[in-house]
Structure formats: structure tokens, C-alpha cells
Coordinates of C-alpha atoms in Angstrom, one line a residue:
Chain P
X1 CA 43.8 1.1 18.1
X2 CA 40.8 -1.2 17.3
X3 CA 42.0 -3.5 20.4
X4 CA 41.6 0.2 22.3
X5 CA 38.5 0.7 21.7
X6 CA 36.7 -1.9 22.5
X7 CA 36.5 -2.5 26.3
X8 CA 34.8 0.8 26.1
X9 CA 32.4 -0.4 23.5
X10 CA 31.7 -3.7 26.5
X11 CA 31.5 -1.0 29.6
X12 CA 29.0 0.7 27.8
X13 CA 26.5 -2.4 27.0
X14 CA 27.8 -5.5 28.5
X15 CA 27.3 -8.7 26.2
X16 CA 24.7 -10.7 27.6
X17 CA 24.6 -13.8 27.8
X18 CA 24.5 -16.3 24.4
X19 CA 21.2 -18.0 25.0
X20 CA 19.1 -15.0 25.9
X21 CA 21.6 -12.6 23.9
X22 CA 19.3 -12.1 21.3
X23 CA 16.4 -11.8 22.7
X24 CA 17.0 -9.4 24.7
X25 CA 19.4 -7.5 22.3
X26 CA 16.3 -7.3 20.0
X27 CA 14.6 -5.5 22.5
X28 CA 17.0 -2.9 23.4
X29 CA 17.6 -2.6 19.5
X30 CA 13.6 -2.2 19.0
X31 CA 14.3 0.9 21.8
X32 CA 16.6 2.3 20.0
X33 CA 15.1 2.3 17.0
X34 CA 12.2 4.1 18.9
X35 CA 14.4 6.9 19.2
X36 CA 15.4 7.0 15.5
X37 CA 18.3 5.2 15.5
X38 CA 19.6 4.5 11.7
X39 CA 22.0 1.9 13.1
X40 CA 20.0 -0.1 15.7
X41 CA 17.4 -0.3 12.4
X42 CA 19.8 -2.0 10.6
X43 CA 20.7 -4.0 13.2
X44 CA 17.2 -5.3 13.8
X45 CA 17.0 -5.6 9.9
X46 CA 19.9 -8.3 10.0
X47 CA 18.1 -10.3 13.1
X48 CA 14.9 -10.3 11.4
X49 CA 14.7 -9.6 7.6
X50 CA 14.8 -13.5 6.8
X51 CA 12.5 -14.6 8.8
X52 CA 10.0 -11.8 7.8
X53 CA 10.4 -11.9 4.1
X54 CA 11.0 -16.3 4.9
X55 CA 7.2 -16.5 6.4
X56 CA 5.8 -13.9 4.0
X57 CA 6.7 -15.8 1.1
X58 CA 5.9 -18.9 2.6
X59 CA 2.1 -17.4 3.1
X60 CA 1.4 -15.7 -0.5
X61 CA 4.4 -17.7 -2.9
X62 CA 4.6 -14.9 -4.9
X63 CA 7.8 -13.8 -5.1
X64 CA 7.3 -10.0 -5.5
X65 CA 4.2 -9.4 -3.7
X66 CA 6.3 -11.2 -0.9
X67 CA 8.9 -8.8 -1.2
X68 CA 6.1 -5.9 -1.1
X69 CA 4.5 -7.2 1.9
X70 CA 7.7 -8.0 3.7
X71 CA 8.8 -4.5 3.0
X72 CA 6.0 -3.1 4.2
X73 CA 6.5 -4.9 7.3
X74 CA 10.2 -3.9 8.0
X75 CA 8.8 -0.5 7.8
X76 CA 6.6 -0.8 10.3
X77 CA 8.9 -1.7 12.5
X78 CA 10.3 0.8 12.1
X79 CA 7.5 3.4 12.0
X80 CA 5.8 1.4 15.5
X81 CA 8.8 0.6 17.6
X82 CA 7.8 2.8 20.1
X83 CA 4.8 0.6 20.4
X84 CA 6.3 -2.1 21.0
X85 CA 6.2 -3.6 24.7
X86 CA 8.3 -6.2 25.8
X87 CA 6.5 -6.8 28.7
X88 CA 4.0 -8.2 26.2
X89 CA 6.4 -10.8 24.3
X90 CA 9.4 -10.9 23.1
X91 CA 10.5 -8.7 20.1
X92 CA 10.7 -11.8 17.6
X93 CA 7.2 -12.9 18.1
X94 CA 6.1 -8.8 17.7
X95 CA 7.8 -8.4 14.4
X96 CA 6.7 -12.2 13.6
X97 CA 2.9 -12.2 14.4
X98 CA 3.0 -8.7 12.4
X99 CA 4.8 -9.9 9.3
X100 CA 2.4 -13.6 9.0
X101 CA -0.5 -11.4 9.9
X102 CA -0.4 -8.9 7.0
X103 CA 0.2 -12.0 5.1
X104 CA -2.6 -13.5 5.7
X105 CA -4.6 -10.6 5.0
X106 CA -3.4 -9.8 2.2
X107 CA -4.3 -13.5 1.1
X108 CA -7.6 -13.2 2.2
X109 CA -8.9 -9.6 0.8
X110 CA -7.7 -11.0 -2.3
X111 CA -10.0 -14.1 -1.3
X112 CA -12.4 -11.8 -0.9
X113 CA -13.1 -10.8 -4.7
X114 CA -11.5 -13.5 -6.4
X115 CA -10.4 -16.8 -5.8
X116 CA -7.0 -17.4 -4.8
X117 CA -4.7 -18.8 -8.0
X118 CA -3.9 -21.8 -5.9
X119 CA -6.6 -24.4 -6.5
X120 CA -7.4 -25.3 -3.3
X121 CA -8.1 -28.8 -3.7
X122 CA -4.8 -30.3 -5.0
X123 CA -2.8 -28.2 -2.3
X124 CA -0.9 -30.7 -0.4
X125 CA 1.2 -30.2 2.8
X126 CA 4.6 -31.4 1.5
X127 CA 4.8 -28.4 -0.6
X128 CA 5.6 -26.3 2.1
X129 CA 9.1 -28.3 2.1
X130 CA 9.8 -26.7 -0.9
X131 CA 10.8 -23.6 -0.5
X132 CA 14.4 -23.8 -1.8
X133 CA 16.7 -21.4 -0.4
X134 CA 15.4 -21.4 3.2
X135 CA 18.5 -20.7 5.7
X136 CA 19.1 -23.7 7.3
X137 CA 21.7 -21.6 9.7
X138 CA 19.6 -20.8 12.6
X139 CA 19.4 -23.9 15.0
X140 CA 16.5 -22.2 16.8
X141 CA 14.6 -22.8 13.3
X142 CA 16.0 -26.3 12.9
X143 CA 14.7 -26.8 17.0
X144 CA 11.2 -25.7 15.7
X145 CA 11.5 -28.0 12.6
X146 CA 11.7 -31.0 14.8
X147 CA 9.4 -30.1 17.0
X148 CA 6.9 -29.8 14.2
X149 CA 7.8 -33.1 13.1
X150 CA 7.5 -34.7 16.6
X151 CA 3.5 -33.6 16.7
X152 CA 1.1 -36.4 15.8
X153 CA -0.1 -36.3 12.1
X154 CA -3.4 -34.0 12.0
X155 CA -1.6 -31.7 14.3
X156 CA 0.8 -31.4 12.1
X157 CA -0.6 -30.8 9.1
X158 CA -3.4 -28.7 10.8
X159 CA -0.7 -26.3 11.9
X160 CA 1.2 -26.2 8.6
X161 CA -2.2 -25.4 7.0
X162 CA -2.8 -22.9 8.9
X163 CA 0.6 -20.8 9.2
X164 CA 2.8 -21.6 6.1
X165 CA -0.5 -21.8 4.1
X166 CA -2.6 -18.8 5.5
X167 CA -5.7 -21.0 5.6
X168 CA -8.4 -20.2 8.2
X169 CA -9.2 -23.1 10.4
X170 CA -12.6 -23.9 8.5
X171 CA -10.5 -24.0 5.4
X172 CA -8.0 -26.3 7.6
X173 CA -10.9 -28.6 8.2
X174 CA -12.2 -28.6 4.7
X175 CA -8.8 -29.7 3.3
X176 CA -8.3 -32.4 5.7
X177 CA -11.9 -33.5 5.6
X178 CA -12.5 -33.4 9.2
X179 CA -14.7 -31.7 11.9
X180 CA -14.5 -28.0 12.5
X181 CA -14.0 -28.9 16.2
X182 CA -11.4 -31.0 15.6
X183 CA -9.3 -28.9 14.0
X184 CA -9.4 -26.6 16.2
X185 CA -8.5 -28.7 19.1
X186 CA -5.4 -30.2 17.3
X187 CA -4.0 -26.5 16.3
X188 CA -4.2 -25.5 19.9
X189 CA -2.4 -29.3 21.4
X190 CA 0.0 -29.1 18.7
X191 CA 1.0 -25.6 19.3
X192 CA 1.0 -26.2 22.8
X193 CA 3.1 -29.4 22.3
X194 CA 5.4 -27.4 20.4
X195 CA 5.6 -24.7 23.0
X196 CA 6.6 -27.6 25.6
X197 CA 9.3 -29.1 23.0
X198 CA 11.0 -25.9 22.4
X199 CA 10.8 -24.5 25.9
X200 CA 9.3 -21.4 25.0
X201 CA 8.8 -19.0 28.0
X202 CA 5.4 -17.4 28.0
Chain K
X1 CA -13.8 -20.3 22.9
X2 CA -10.7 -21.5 24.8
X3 CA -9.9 -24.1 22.3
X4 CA -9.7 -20.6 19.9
X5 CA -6.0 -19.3 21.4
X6 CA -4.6 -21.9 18.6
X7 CA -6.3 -20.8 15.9
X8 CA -5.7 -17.3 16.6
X9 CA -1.9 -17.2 17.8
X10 CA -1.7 -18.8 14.1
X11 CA -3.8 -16.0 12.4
X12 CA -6.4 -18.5 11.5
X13 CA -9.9 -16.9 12.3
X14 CA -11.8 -14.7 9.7
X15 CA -12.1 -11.0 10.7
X16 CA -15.4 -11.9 12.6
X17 CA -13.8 -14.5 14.9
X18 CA -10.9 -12.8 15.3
X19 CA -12.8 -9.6 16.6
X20 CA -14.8 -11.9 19.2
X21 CA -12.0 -13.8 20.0
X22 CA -10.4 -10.2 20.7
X23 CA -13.0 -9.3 22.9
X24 CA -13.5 -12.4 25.0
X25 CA -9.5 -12.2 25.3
X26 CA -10.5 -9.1 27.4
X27 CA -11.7 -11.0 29.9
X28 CA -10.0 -14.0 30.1
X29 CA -6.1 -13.9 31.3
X30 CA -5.8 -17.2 31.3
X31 CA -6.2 -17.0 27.7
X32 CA -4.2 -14.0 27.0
X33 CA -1.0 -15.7 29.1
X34 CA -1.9 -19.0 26.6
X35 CA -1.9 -16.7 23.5
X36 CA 1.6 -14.9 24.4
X37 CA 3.1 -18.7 24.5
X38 CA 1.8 -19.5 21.4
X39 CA 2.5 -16.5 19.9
X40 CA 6.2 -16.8 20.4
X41 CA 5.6 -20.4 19.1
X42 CA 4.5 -19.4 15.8
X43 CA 7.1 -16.9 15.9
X44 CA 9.2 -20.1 15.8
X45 CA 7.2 -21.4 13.0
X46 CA 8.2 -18.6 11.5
X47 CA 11.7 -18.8 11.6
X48 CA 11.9 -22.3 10.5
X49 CA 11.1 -20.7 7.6
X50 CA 13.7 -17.9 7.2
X51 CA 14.6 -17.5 3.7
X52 CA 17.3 -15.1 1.9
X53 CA 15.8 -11.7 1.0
X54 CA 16.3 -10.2 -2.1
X55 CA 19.2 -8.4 -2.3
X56 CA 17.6 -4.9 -3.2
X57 CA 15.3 -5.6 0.1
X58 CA 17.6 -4.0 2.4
X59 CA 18.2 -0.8 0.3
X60 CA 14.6 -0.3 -0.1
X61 CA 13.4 -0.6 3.3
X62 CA 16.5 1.6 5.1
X63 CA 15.9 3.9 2.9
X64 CA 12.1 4.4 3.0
X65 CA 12.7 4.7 6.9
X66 CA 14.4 8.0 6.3
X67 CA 11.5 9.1 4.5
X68 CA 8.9 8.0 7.0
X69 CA 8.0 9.2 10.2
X70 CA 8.0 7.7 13.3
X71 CA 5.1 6.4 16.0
X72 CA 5.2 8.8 19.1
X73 CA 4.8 6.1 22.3
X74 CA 1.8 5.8 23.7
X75 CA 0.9 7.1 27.3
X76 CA 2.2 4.0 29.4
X77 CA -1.7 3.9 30.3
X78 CA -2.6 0.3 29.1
X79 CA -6.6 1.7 29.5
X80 CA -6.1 5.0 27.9
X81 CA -4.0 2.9 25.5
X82 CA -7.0 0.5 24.3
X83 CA -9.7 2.9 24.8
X84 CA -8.7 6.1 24.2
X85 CA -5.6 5.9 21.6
X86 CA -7.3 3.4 19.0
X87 CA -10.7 5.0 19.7
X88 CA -9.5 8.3 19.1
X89 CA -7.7 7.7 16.2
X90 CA -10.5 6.1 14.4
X91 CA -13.2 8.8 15.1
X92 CA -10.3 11.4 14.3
X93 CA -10.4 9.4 10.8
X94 CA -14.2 9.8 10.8
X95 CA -14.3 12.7 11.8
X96 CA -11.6 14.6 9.6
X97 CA -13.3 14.1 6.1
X98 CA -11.1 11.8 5.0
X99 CA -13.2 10.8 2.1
X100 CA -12.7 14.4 0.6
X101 CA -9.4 14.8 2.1
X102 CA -8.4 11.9 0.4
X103 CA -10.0 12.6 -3.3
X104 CA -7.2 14.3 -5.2
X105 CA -8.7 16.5 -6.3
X106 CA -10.3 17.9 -3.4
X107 CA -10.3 21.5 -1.5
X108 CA -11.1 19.7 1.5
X109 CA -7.9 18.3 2.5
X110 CA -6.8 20.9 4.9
X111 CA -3.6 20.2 7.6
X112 CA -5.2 18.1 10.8
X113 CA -5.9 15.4 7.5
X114 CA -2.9 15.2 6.4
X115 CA -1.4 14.7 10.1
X116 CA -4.2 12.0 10.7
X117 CA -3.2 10.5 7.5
X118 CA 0.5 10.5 8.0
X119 CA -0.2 8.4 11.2
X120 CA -2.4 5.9 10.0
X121 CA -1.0 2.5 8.5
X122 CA -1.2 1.5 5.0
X123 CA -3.9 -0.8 5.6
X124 CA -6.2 2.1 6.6
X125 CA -5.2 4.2 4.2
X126 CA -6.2 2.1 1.3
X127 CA -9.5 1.1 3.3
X128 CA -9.9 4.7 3.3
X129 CA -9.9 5.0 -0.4
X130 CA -11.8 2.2 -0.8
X131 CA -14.2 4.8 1.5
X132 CA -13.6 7.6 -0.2
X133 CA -14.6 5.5 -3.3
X134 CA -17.8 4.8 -1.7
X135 CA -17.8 7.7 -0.3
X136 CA -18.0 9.8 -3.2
X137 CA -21.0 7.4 -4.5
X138 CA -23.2 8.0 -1.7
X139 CA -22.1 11.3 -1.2
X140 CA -22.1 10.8 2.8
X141 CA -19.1 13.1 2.8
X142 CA -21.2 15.6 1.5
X143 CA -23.6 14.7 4.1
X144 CA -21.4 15.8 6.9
X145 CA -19.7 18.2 5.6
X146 CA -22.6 20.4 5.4
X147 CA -22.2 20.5 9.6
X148 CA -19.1 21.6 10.5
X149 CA -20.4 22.8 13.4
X150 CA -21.9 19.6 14.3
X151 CA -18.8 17.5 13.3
X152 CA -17.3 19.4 15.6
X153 CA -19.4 19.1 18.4
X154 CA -19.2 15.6 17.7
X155 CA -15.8 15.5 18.0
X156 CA -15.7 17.4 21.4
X157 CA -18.0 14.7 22.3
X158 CA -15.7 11.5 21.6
X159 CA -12.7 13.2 23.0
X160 CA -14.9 14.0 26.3
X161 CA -16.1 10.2 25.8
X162 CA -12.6 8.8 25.5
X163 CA -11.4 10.6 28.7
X164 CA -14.4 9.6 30.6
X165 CA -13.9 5.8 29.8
X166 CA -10.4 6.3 31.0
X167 CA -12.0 7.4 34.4
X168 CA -13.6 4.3 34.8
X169 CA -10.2 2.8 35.4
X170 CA -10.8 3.6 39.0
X171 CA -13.7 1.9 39.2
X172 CA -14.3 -2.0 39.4
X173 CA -12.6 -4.0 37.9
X174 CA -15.7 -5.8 35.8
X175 CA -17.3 -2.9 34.6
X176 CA -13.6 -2.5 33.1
X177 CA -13.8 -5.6 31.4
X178 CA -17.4 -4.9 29.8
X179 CA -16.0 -1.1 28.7
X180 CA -13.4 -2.8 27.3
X181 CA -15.1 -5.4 25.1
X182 CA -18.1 -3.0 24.4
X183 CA -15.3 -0.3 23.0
X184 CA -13.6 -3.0 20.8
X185 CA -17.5 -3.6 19.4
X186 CA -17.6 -0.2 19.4
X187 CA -14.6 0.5 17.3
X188 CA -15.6 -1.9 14.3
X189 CA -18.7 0.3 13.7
X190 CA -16.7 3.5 13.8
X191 CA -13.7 2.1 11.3
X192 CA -16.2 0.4 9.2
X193 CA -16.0 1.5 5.6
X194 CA -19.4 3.0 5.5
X195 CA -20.0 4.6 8.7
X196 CA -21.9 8.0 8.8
X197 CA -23.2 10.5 11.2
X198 CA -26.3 11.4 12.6
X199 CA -26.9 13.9 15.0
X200 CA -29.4 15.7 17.3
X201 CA -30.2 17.6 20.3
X202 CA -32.7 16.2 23.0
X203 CA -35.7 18.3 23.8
X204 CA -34.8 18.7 27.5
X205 CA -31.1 19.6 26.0
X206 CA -27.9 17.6 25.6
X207 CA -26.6 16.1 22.8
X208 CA -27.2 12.4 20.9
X209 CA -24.8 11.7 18.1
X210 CA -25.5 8.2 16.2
X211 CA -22.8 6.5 13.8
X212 CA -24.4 4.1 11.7
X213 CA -22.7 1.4 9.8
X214 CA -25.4 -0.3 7.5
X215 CA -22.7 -3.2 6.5
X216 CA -22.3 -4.3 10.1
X217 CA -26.0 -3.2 11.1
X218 CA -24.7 -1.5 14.1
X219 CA -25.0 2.0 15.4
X220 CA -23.1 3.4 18.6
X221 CA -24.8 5.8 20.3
X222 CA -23.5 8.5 22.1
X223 CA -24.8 10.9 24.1
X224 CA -23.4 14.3 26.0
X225 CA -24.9 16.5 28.5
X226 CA -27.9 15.1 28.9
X227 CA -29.9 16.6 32.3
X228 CA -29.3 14.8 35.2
X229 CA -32.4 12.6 36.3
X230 CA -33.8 11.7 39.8
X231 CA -32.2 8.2 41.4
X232 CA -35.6 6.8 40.3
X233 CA -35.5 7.3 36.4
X234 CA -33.1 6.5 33.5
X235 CA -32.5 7.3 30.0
X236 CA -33.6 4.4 27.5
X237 CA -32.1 3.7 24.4
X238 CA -34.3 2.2 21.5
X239 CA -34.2 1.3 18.4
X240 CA -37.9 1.9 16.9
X241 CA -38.9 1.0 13.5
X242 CA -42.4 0.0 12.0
X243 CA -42.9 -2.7 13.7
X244 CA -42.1 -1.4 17.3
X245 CA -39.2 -0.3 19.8
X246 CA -36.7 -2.6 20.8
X247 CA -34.4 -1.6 24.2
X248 CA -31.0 -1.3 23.5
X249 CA -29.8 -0.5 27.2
X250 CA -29.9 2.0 29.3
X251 CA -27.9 5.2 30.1
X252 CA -26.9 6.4 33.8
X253 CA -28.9 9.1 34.9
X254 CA -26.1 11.0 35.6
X255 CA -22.8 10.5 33.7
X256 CA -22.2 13.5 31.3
X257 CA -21.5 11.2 28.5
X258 CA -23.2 7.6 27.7
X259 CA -22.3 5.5 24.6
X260 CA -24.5 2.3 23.5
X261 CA -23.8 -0.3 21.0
X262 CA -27.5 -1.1 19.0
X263 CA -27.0 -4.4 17.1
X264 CA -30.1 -5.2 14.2
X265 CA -30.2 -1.7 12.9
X266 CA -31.4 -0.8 9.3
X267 CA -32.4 2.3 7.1
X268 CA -35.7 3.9 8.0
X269 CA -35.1 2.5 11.6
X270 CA -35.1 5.5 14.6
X271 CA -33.2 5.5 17.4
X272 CA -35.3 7.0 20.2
X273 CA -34.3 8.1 23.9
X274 CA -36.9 8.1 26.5
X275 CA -36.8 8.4 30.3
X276 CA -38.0 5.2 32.1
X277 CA -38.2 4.5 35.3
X278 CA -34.8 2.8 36.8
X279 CA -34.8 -1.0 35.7
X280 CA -35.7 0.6 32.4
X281 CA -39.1 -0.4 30.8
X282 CA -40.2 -3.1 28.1
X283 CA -41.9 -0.6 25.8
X284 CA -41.3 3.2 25.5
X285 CA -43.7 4.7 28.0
X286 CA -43.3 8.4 27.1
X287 CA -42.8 10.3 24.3
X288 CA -38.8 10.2 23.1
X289 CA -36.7 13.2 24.5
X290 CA -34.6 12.5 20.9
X291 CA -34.9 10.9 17.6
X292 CA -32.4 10.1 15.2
X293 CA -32.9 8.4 11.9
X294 CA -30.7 5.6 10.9
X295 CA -30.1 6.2 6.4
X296 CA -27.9 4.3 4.9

């Protein structure tokens, strides 16, 4: 019976291909879950949930506000998937850029009044190693890893700054005691080293 | 401001840069095809990162989605998308009362509030009670509330405004470009926490509505029906205060709606529209068809 039914289940969506599988599955499953599909949501929950609530912790540490923010990022995802336009970048980086960005403001309106607890001085990059229980299954995420560790130095640590720590660029530059323009200009090589190492289409 | 795509594909600019950043993104594709590779980097970043959610995650969030609604899709309109959608949606926010709509304890709150509110994010709604906070202090709400008539108007106005900017899509391709990054400036005035309304009528008729936000010392300025003029004379914007006019821009003579962004604006400061001859003038030659007074 199961063995029955499944060449129907093919004929109606054909298994692409295992490289770009996901990719594009994520954006026929963001359609879906346009429509109000339950299912496709849960679907795109699996894909997705650990690296949202992965980078969301990574930004604000804080295990339950991490879990409120990523929540509230899932939901969106839900709530805006009809906004969502491939022909603008793949489903991973929408969900993605969404989930860091509200990380990052959340950081920073809290900035805004008081101080964040970190102390800001004694911060050091090799912390963001830490994290403990980060899933080591994905060999996409292991790909980026070595990219990351093939960039010089100051590109580096600029970029891990500024994404797993949530720190604006002048912040960047303060930490690593160097110029403003220099920081800048090593966030945008690195990344676009990285880009080059991991063969990421534009 | 090339060497920026870095910096903001990885969420690293303050509000300030990010909005200029946005704006000059506008016009520069290069940049925006540089941004979309980096973006999916960081997305990359991101998953280097993936960590084991709580358990009770999952539960939460499937079951909050059956308890919120969902986005309609936007008009496949990329234009109407950018200039009309985001617009719209901020001055409906303006323009609804949210302040009182969003005090508890308020009569105010009638149905097209609720629907606006059900559609904005989180993030607006709790700058919107931060608003309504301030609102309530200043008692702007009040302010505006006492024209429904006006707000209405007003309204008509910004909807008419809207659709004519997405006219424009059949004209050049540059003046495009310059709607677009003057609506995103445009925008941050209309969203910001404390922006109020001013509005007045022009002598010869028409319609000048100013939205003033005293944080950002920026007003837009919009105006609607105006009488046509000959080829050979414009409207002038200005901002006047006691030390003189300063020339925002100018208007077409002819276009049934104008908007203007006026940088440098404080309380006590008026914004004044004159006719000029074309090329506009350096000094208000005639007496202003309209006045409005920017309080804050």
C-alpha cells in the first residue's frame, strides 16, 4: 500500500535534484505557505528553525530572548510569505537576513537606553566558538566554516564581529583598534572572498 | 559608498547609514546584484551557526500561525510595490489615529485601526506605543483629531499621491530613480515617532498638507490641486523662519499633486509656497499663496 502510493506522490512534484534540492524546495515550500499551508509551514520550520534560532542566539546570547526573537521570526515567515520573491534571493538568505536583522535590532534599541551587559572591551572573537550545541550536521555550514577560516586575520574577525556579534562596523573598528575605512573594506573582501570560496550564485 | 554592500549584507550600519545606504542602493545595480551575493553569504554565516531549538519552539510558533493572519501579496508592481505599498501603509498608520486607537482605554479605536494594526509587524506596533506614549504627552493626537475632515482630505491626498508616483513609472528612467530615493526619505519622516500634521488651503485654492517630524528636522510637503500655472512660472517651496526663506525645491506647474522633502526644519519655522518665475527664484518675490507653521 505505502509502495502504491508513492510514484503518485513523485508525478506530482518530481524530486529535484540533490544539490539545488533545497533550495528550490524552500521556495516552492515558502509558496505554499503563501497559500496557508499548515504542512508546507512545518516543513519550512524543519529547514530553517536551527539556523534562525542558531544565529539569533549567536547575536543576543540570551537564551530566552533568543528563543523570543527567533519565534517571532518563524512567525513572520509565516505571516510574509507571500512577500517573499525568489527572483530576489534565495529563500534561505530571506528568512536568514530577517532572523540576524531583528537580532541586531533588538541588540541595538537596547543599546540605545542602556548599555549592553556585555562589557565591550574584554569581548574577544574566540567566544563565538563557543556555542555548545551547534549542529555540526549540515556540510553547507561546515563549507562556510572553512571558508571563514581561509580569510586573512582582520577579515576575519571583522566579519565575526560584525554578524555573530551584532556590532556595527564603527564598533568593529573600535574593538580591533583600527581605521573606520579599513574595516569596512575588509568586511566587504572577506565576504566577497567567502562568496568566491563557497560558490555562492548571486 | 560601494565599499558599504559588506557592512550592510552583514547588518552592520546604524539606522542612519542603513537608510542612505538604502537609498543610494536605488540607484546603483551594481551594488544591489553585489548585496544579493553577499546576502546569501551571510545567510551561510548563518548556518554555520545552526543550533538545536528548544524543544517547546516548534509548538509555540505552529501554533501562533493558526492564530495569525496572513500577508495578502503585493501587486507584482515592483514601483507600486516600493512607493505605493510601504508609503501607503505608513500614512494609513498616521493617518488612522493610532495613538488613540492604541490607548486602551480609548473610544477612538474604531474598525479600519484595528485592520491597519492587524497588518503591521511587531516592531511597528510597539513603536507605535512608544507613539502613543508620546503621543498622549503632547497631545498631537488630539491635535488631529479635532479635523476629521482634514485627516481625511489628507488621506485622499496621499492615496492620489501614491497613485500618481506610480504613473511616473512610464516616464524616464532617472526621474524614477530620484522618486524613489526621495520616497524612501520621505517615508522616515512619515513613520517617525513624532510626526504630526499641518494643513492648509492656498489662497488661489488647492490644498498643502505638511508632516513635520521635529526628531528628524524634516517635513514633507505635499500639495493637491493647486491651479495650473503658465509654462513661465512655478510653485516654490520654502522654508521661512526669522532669519529668512530658504528654497526647498520647486513644484511643476501643472501636476495635480507635488510632494517635497525640507531638511533643517524647526518649531516656529513656516513653510511658505510662492509662485516664481520657472528656474525658481533665490528669495520669495511675492507674497506666499500658503503658509503652514511647523510646532513641534
Amino acid at each position: 500500500m505505502h509502495d502504491m502510493s508513492r510514484p503518485e506522490i513523485r508525478a506530482a512534484r518530481p524530486d529535484p535534484g540533490p544539490a539545488e534540492g533545497e533550495a528550490q524546495d524552500l521556495a516552492f515550500l515558502l509558496a505554499q505557505v503563501a497559500r496557508g499551508d499548515h504542512q508546507a509551514f512545518e516543513a519550512v520550520y524543519g529547514q530553517l528553525a536551527g539556523p534562525v534560532y542558531g544565529v539569533v542566539r549567536q547575536v543576543l546570547r540570551d537564551p530566552a530572548q533568543s528563543e523570543e526573537v527567533a519565534q517571532e521570526v518563524l512567525l513572520e515567515v509565516w505571516r510574509s510569505a507571500s512577500r517573499f520573491d525568489p527572483a530576489r534571493g534565495s529563500g534561505v538568505a530571506w528568512v536568514l537576513t530577517m532572523a540576524h536583522r531583528r537580532a541586531v535590532d533588538r541588540v541595538r534599541s537596547e543599546n540605545a537606553g542602556s548599555r549592553r551587559e556585555q562589557k565591550v572591551a574584554s569581548e574577544t572573537v574566540t567566544e563565538y566558538d563557543d556555542v555548545a550545541d551547534i549542529v555540526e550536521t549540515s556540510l553547507e555550514g561546515q563549507r562556510a566554516r572553512r571558508c571563514l577560516d581561509s580569510l586573512t586575520d582582520l577579515q576575519g574577525e571583522s566579519i565575526k564581529l560584525a554578524y555573530y556579534g551584532g556590532y556595527s562596523y564603527p564598533e568593529v573598528a573600535q574593538l580591533l583598534g583600527v581605521a573606520l575605512g579599513t574595516v569596512k573594506t575588509r568586511i566587504r573582501d572577506g565576504l566577497i572572498r567567502m562568496r568566491d570560496c563557497m560558490g555562492v550564485m548571486a | 559608498m560601494h565599499v558599504l554592500t559588506g557592512s550592510y549584507a552583514l547588518d552592520a550600519l546604524d539606522a542612519q547609514e542603513r537608510a542612505e545606504f538604502e537609498r543610494h542602493l536605488q540607484h546603483c545595480p551594481s551594488c544591489q546584484a553585489e548585496v544579493r551575493g553577499l546576502r546569501e553569504t551571510a545567510a551561510r554565516l548563518a548556518i554555520a551557526r545552526a543550533a538545536q531549538p528548544p524543544a517547546q519552539l516548534e509548538q509555540r510558533v505552529l501554533a501562533a500561525t493558526y492564530r495569525t493572519r496572513q500577508l495578502p501579496p503585493l501587486p507584482a508592481d515592483r514601483l507600486r510595490r516600493d512607493l505605493g505599498q510601504t508609503r501607503l501603509a505608513r500614512l494609513a498608520r498616521l493617518f488612522a489615529g493610532r495613538p488613540a486607537a492604541d490607548q486602551p482605554d480609548s473610544s477612538h479605536g474604531h474598525r479600519s485601526d484595528r485592520r491597519s494594526d492587524r497588518r503591521s509587524d511587531r516592531r511597528s506596533d510597539r513603536r507605535a506605543a512608544r507613539r502613543s506614549d508620546r503621543g498622549r504627552g503632547s497631545g498631537w493626537s488630539n491635535n488631529w483629531l479635532r479635523s476629521p475632515r482634514l485627516v481625511g482630505a489628507v488621506a485622499a491626498a496621499s492615496v492620489a499621491a501614491a497613485v500618481g508616483l506610480g504613473i511616473t513609472q512610464v516616464s524616464t528612467q532617472h526621474q524614477l530613480d530620484s522618486a524613489q530615493a526621495t520616497s524612501a526619505a520621505i517615508a522616515k519622516v512619515l513613520d517617525a515617532p513624532d510626526a504630526r500634521i499641518e494643513a492648509t488651503s492656498a489662497t488661489a485654492g488647492g490644498a498643502v498638507t505638511v508632516v513635520v517630524s521635529a526628531l528628524q528636522r524634516e517635513a514633507v510637503v505635499t500639495t493637491r490641486g493647486m491651479p495650473s500655472l503658465s509654462s513661465s512660472r512655478v510653485y516654490q517651496v520654502w522654508v521661512m523662519s526669522s532669519s529668512g526663506a530658504r528654497s526647498v525645491g520647486l513644484l511643476s506647474s501643472t501636476a495635480h499633486i507635488g510632494e517635497l522633502l525640507a531638511s533643517g526644519v524647526q518649531s516656529g519655522d513656516q513653510i511658505g509656497i510662492t509662485v516664481e518665475p520657472s528656474g525658481g527664484s533665490s528669495r520669495p518675490t511675492i507674497t506666499p499663496v500658503a503658509t503652514v507653521p511647523v510646532t513641534a
